[in-house]
Coordinates of C-alpha atoms in Angstrom, one line a residue:
X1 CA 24.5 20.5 -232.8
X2 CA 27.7 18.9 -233.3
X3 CA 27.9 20.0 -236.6
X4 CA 27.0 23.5 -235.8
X5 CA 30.2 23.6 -233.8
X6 CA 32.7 22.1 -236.1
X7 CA 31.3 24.5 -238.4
X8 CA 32.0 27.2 -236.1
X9 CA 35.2 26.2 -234.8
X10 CA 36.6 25.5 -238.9
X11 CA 35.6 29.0 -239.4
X12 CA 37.9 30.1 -236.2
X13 CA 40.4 28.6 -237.9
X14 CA 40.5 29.6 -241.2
X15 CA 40.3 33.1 -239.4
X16 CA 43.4 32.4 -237.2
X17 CA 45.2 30.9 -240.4
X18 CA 44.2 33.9 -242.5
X19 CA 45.8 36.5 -239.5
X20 CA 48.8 34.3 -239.3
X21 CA 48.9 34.0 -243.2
X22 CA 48.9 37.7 -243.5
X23 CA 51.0 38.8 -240.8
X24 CA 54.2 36.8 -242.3
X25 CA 53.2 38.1 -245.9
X26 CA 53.2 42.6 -244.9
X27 CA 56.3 41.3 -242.8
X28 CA 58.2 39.7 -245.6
X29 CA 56.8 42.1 -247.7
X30 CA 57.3 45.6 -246.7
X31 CA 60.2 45.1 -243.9
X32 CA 62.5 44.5 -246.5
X33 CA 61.5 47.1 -249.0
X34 CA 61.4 50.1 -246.0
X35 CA 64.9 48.4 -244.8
X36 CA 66.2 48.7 -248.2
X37 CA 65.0 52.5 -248.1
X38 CA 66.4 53.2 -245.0
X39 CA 70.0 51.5 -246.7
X40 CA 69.8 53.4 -249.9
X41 CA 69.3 56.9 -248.0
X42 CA 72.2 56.2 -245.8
X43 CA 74.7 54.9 -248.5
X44 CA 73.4 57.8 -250.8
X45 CA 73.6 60.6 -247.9
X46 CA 77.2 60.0 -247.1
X47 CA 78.7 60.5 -251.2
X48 CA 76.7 64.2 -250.5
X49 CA 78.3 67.3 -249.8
X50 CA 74.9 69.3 -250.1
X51 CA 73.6 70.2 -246.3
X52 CA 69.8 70.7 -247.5
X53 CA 69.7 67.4 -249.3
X54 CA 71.9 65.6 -247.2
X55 CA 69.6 66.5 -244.2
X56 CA 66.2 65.1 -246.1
X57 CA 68.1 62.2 -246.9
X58 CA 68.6 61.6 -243.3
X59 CA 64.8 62.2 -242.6
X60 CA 63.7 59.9 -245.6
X61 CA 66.1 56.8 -243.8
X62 CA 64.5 58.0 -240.5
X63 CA 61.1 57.9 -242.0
X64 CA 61.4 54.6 -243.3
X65 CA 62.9 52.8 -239.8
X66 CA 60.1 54.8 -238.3
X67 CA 57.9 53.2 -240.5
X68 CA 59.2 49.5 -240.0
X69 CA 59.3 49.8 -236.3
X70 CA 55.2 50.6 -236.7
X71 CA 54.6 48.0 -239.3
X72 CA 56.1 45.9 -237.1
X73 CA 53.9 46.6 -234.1
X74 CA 51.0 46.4 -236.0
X75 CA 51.8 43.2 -237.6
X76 CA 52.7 41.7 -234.1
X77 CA 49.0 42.7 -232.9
X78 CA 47.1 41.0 -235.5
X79 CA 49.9 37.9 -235.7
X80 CA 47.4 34.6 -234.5
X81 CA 50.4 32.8 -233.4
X82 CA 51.0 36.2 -230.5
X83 CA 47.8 36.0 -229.0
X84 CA 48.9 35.2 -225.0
X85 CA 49.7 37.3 -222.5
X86 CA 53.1 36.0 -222.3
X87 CA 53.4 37.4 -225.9
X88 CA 52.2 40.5 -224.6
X89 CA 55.0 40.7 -222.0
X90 CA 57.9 39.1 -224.0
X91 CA 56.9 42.4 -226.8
X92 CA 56.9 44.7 -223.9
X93 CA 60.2 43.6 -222.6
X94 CA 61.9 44.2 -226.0
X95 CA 60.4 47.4 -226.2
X96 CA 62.0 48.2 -222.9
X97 CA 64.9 46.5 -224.2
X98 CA 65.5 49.0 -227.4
X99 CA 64.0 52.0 -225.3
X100 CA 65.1 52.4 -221.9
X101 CA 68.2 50.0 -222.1
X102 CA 70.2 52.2 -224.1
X103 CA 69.7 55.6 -221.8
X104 CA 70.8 53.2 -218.8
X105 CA 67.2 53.4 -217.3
X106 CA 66.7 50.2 -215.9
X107 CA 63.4 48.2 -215.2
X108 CA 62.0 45.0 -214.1
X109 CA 58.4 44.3 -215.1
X110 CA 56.0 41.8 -212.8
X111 CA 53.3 39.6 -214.0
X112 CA 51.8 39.2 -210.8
X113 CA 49.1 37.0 -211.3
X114 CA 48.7 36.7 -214.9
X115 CA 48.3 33.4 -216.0
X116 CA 50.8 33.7 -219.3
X117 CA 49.0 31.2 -221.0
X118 CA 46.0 33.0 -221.5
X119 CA 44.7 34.2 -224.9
X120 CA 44.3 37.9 -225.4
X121 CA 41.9 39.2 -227.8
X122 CA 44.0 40.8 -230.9
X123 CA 42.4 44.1 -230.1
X124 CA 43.1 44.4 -226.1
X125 CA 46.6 43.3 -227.0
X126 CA 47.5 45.8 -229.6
X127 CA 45.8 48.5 -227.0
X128 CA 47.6 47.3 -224.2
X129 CA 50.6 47.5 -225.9
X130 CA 50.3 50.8 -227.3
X131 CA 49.2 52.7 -224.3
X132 CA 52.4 50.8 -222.8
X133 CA 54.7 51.7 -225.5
X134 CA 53.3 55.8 -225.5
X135 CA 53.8 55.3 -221.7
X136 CA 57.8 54.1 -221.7
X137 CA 58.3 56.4 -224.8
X138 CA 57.5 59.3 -222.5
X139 CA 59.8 58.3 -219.9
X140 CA 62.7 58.0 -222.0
X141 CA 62.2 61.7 -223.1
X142 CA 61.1 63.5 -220.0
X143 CA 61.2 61.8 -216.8
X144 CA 64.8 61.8 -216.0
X145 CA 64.6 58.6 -214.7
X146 CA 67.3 55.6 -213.6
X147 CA 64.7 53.0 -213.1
X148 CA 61.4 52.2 -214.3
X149 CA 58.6 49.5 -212.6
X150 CA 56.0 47.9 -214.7
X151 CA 53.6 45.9 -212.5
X152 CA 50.6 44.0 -214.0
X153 CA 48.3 42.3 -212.2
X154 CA 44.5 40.6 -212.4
X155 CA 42.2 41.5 -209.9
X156 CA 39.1 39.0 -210.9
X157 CA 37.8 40.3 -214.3
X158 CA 39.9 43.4 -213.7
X159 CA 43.7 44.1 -215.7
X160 CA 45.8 46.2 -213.8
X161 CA 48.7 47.7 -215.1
X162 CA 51.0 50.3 -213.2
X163 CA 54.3 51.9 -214.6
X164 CA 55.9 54.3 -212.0
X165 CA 59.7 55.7 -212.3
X166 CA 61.9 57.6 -210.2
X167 CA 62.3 60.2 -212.0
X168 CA 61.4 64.2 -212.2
X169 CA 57.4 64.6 -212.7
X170 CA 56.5 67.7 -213.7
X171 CA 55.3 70.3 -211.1

């Protein structure tokens, strides 16, 4: 038996080493090369007096950071090493951070009764955090808002997560 379970739990980690293994590799790997994309396109769009071209360049540099920015999230979900709920929050808040902060929508976001320690499955996470991110994407563009809450909460076995704004919903 007990060597049934050291053999399961050495698999585990090999697993977790693997994710956290792979995570730092795409993010060395590709953040720099879609970085250096975005760079080029920006150096090479101000030397050009063509509109048509200088306007693709302009979308190529916006591809690319658009590109990072979901590399990134995706690298984050599968990282080993982000796998508690307080990671969760701490990505959420920088979301909020880069989102909301700079269209002077404030927010405050309450773990109530989370316990921060807890280890999310790499799935739930990157779920969670996705349905968040759509969520506070859609009230940067359309809600008009000042202020943003984010309350999540356990209820027994049940996750709860509310965001509500003061802003204009539509009729």
């Amino acid at each position: 038996i007990y060597l049934f379970f050291q053999k399961r739990f050495d698999q585990k980690l090999k697993v977790e080493r693997l994710r956290a293994r792979l995570a730092s590799d795409l993010h060395d790997e590709l953040s720099g090369l879609l970085t250096g994309i975005a760079m080029q396109t920006d150096m090479l769009s101000g030397g050009v007096k063509e509109p048509p071209l200088k306007e693709r360049l302009k979308k190529i540099g916006s591809d690319s950071r658009s590109a990072l920015s979901r590399m990134n999230d995706v690298i984050w979900s599968v990282d080993s090493r982000k796998d508690k709920v307080e990671d969760l929050i701490i990505r959420m808040q920088e979301h909020a951070d880069e989102i909301l902060l700079p269209l002077e929508i404030s927010y405050n976001i309450s773990p109530n009764k989370l316990e921060l320690n807890q280890k999310v499955r790499s799935r739930i996470r990157q779920e969670l955090y996705f349905i968040y991110k759509e969520i506070i994407n859609n009230v940067a563009k359309h809600s008009n808002a000042s202020h943003v809450k984010i309350d999540m909460r356990n209820n027994g076995q049940i996750f709860k997560m509310v965001i509500s704004d003061n802003g204009q919903g539509r009729g």
